Short mmCIF file of C-alpha atoms in Angstrom, two decimals:
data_model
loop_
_atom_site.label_atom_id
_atom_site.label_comp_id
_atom_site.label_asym_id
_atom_site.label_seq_id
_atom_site.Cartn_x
_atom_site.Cartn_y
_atom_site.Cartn_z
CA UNK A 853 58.69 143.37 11.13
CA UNK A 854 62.33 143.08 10.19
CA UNK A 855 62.54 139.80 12.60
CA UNK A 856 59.86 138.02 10.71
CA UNK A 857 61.48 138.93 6.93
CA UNK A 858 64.79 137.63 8.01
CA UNK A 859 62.87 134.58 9.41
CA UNK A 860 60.71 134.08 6.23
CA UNK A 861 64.42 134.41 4.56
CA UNK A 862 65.29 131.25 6.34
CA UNK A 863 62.30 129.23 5.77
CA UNK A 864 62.70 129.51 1.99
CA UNK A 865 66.22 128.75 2.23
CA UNK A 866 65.26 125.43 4.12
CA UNK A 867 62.76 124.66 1.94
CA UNK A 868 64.26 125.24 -1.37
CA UNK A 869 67.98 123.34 -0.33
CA UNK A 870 65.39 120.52 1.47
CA UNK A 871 67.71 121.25 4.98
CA UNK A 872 64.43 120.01 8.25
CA UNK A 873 66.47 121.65 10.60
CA UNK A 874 67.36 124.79 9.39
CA UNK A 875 63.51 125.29 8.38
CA UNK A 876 62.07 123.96 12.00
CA UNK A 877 64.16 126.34 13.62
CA UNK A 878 63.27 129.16 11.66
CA UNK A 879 59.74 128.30 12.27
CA UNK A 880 60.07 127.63 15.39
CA UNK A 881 61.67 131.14 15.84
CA UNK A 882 58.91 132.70 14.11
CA UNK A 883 56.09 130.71 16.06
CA UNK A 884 57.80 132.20 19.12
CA UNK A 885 58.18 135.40 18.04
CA UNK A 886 54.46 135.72 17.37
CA UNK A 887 53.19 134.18 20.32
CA UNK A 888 55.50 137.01 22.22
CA UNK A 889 53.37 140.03 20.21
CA UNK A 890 49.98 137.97 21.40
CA UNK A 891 49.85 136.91 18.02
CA UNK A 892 48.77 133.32 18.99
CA UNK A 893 46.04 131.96 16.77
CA UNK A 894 49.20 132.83 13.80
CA UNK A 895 51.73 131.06 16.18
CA UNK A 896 49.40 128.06 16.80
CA UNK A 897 49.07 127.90 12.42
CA UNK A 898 52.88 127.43 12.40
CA UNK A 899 52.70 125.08 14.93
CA UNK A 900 50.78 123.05 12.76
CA UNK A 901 52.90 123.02 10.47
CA UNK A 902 56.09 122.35 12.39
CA UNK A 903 53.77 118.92 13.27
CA UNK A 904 53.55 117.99 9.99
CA UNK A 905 57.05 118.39 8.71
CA UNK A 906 58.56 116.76 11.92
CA UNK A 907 56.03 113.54 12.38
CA UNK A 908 58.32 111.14 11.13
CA UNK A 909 61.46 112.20 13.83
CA UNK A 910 62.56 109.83 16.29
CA UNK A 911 61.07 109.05 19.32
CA UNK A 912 62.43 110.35 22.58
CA UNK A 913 64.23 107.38 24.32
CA UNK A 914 67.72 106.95 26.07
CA UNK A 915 69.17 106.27 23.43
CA UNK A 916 67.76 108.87 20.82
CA UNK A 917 67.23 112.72 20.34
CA UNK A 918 64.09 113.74 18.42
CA UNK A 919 66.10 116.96 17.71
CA UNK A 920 63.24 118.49 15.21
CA UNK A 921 60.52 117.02 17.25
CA UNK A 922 61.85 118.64 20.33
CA UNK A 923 61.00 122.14 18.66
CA UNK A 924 57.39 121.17 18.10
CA UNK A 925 57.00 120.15 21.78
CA UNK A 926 58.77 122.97 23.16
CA UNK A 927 56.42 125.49 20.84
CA UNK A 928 53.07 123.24 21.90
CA UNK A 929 53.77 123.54 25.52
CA UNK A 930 54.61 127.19 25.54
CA UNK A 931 50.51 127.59 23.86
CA UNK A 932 49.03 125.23 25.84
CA UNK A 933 50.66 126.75 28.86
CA UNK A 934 49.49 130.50 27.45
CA UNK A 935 45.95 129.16 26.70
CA UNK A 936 45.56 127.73 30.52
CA UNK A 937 46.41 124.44 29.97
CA UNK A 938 49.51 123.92 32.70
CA UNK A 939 49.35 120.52 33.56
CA UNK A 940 48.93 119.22 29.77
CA UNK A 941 51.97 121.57 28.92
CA UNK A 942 53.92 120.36 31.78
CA UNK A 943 52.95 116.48 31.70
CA UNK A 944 54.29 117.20 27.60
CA UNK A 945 57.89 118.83 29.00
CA UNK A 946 58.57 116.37 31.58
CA UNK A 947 60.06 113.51 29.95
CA UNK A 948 62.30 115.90 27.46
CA UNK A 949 63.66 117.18 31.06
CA UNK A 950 64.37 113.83 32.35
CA UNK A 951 66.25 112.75 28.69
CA UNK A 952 68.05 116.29 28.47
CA UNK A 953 69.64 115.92 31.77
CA UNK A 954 70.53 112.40 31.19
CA UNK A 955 72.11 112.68 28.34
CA UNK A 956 73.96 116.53 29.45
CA UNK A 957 71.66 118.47 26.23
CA UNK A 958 72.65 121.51 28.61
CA UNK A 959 71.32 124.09 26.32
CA UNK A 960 68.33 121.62 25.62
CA UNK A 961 67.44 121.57 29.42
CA UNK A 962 67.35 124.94 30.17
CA UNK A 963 65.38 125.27 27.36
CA UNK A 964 62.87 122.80 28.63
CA UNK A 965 63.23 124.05 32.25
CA UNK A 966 62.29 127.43 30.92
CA UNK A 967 59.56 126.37 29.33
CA UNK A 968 57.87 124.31 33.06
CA UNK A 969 58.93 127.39 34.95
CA UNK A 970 57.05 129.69 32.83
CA UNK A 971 53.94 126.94 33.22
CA UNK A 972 54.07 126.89 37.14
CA UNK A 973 54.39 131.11 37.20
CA UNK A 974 50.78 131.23 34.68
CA UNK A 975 49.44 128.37 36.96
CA UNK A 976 50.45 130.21 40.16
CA UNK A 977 52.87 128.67 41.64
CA UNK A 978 55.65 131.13 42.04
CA UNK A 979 57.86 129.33 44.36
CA UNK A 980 58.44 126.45 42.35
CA UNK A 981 58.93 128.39 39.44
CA UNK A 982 61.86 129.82 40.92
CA UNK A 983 63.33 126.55 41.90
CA UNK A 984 62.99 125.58 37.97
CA UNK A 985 64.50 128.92 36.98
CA UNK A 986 67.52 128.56 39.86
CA UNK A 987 67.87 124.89 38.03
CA UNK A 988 68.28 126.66 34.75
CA UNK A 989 70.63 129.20 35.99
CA UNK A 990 72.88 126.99 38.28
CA UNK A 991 73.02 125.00 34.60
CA UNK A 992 73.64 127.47 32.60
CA UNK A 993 76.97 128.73 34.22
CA UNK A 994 79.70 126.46 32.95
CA UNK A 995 78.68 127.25 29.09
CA UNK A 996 77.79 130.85 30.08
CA UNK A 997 74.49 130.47 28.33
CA UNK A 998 72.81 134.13 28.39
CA UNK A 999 70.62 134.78 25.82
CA UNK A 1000 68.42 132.20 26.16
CA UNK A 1001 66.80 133.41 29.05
CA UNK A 1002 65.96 136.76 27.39
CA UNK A 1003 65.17 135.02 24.22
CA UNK A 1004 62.45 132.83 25.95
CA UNK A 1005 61.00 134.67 29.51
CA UNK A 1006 59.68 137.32 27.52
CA UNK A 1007 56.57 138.52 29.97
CA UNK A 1008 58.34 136.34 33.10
CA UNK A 1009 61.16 139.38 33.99
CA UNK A 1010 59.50 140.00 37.17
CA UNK A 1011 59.65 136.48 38.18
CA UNK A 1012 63.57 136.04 36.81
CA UNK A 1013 64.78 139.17 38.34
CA UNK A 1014 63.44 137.78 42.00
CA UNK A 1015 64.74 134.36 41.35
CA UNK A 1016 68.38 136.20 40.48
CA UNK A 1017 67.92 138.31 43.68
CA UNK A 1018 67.24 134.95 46.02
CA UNK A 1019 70.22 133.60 44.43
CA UNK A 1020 72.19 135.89 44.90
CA UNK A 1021 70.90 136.36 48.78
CA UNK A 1022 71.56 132.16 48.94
CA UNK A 1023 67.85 131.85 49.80
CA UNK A 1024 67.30 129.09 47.17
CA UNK A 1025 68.25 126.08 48.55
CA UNK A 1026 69.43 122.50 46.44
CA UNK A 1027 71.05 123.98 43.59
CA UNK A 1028 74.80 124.36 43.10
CA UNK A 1029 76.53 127.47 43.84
CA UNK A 1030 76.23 130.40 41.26
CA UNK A 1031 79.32 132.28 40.71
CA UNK A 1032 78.37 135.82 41.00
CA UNK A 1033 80.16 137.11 37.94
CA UNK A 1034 77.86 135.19 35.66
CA UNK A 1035 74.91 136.57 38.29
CA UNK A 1036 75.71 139.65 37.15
CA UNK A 1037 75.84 139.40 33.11
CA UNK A 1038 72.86 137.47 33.83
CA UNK A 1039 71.13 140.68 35.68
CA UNK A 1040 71.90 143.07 32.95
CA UNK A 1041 69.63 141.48 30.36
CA UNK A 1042 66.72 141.87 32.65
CA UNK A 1043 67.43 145.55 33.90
CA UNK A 1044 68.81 144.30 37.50
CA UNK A 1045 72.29 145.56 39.02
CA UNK A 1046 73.87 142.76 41.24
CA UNK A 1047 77.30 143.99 41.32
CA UNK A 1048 78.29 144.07 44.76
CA UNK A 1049 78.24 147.30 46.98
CA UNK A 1050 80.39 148.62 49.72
CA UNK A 1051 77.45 148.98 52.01
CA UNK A 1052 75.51 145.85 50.89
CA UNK A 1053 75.30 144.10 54.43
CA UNK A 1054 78.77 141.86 54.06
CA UNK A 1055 79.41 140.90 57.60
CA UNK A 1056 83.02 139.88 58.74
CA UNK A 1057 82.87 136.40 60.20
CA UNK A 1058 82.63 136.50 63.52
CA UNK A 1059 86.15 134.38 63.81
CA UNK A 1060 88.73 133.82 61.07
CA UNK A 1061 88.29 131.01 59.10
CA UNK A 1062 90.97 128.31 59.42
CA UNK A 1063 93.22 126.83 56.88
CA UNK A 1064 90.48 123.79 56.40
CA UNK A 1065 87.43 126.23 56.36
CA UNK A 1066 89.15 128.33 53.81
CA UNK A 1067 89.92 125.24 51.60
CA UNK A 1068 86.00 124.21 52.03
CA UNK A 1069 84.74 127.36 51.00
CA UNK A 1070 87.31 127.05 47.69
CA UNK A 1071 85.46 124.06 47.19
CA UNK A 1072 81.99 125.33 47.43
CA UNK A 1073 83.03 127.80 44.71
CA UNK A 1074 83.61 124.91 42.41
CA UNK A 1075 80.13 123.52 43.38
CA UNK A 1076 81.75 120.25 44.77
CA UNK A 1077 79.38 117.82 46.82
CA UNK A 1078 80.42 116.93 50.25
CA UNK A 1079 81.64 113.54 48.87
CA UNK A 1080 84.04 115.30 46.44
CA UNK A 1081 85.17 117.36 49.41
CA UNK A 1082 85.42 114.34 51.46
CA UNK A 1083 87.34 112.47 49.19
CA UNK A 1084 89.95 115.79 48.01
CA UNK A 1085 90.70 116.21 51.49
CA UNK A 1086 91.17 112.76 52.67
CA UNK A 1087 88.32 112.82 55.43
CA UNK A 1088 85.04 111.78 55.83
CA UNK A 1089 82.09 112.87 54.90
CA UNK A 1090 80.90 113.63 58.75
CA UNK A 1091 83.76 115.00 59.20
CA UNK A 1092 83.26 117.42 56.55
CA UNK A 1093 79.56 117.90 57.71
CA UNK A 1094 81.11 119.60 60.66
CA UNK A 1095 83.34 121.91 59.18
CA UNK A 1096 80.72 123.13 56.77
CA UNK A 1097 78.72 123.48 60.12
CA UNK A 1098 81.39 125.86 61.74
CA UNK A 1099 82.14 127.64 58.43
CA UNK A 1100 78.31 128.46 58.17
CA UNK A 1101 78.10 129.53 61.71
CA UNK A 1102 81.25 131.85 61.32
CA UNK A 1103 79.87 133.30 58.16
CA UNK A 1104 76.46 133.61 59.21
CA UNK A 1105 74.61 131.80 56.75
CA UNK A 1106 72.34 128.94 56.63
CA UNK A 1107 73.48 127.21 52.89
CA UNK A 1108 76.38 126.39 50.73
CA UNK A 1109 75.01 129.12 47.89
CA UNK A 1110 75.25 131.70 50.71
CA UNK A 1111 78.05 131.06 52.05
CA UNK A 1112 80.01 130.93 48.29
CA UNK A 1113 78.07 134.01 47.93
CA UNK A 1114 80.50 135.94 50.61
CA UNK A 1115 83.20 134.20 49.53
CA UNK A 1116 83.72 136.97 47.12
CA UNK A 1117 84.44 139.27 50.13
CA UNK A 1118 87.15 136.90 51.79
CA UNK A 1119 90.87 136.45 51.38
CA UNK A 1120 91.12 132.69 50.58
CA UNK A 1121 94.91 131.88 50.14
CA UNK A 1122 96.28 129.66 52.89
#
């Protein structure tokens, strides 16, 4: 196919100038390109081979990034999570989550995140391959990162396109708020319209929202903790406990996600 020439392009370009990265990643392309088509036994050859070249990479630690290694393990956990393996494949992705997120490799951890989210969906555990997808999303706003998810959930658009909707309905709770533009450019790449309708069940709330519950909700926009809040607006933390209580209550919601969901819908200048 015309992806695997321009890939095969690549490799000899890597190979012949003696540039590791730009050959792993074209390999690494290719490996997942074939595993995509079914083509795994092929996939699990270049695999191999992406082993070989990248052996002598440093080792994961605080203080380093095995950046060519970090192909390799994300290629080895996608197989062993294809050939029934989930545990192995997860217990192999874990610790590259835990050093991504430390050390803010944003594009790195969704990556990563991708990768365990597909392994809990084949080992059947829906739910909490949601959460791992919501992580990725609610990550992936501030860089507007898109095509990574369509790039790597390739059989997994059922499971994406639910996790957008829950989002989107603020029925995924612990994650920051997702704006809803970014919601929506996300939906188009997996066939799902999220653009708000007239008639979509908005709600007025059932009292207007003072000049403090206004500013709260501005700040649940922005994703800001209850500390942050506490500390913008000069109160405490209790104190902003409550109002968040009485905003939800108004709104009709149970979470933060919801309730900066509607915010779309409300006039929030003071």
């Amino acid at each position: 196919s015309t992806a695997l020439e321009i890939l095969a392009k690549a490799e000899v370009v890597g190979q012949q100038e003696g540039h590791q990265r730009l050959l792993v990643q074209a390999l690494s392309e290719r490996a997942h390109f074939l595993a995509s088509i079914g083509r795994h036994a092929e996939a699990n050859q270049v695999a191999t081979e992406i082993d070989q070249i990248t052996l002598g990479d440093r080792q994961l630690s605080h203080q380093s990034w095995p950046r060519a290694r970090s192909h390799f393990i994300q290629l080895r956990a996608l197989l062993l999570s294809l050939n029934g393996n989930i545990e192995q494949a997860r217990n192999l992705i874990a610790p590259y989550i835990v050093e991504a997120d430390a050390s803010a490799r944003v594009g790195t951890l969704i990556e990563f995140l991708l990768l365990d989210a597909r392994a809990l969906s084949l080992g059947g555990k829906e739910d909490r391959a949601m959460r791992q997808l919501a992580k990725a999303i609610s990550r992936a706003v501030h860089g507007g990162y898109l095509r990574t998810f369509a790039d790597r959930l390739w059989g997994c658009e059922q499971l994406m396109r639910e996790t957008m909707r829950r989002i989107a309905q603020g029925r995924i709770r612990g994650i920051p708020a997702v704006e809803h533009s970014y919601l929506i450019k996300l939906g188009t790449l997996f066939n799902l319209d999220l653009a708000p309708q007239e008639n979509d069940g908005f709600i007025k709330p059932v009292e207007p929202l003072t000049a403090r519950e206004k500013a709260m909700l501005v700040a649940l926009k922005a994703g800001k903790t209850n500390r942050e809040i506490a500390s913008d607006a000069g109160i405490s933390q209790n104190t902003v406990a409550w109002h968040l209580k009485n905003l939800f209550a108004k709104l009709n919601v149970s979470n933060r996600t919801a309730a900066a969901d509607k915010a779309r819908y409300l006039d929030l200048s003071i």
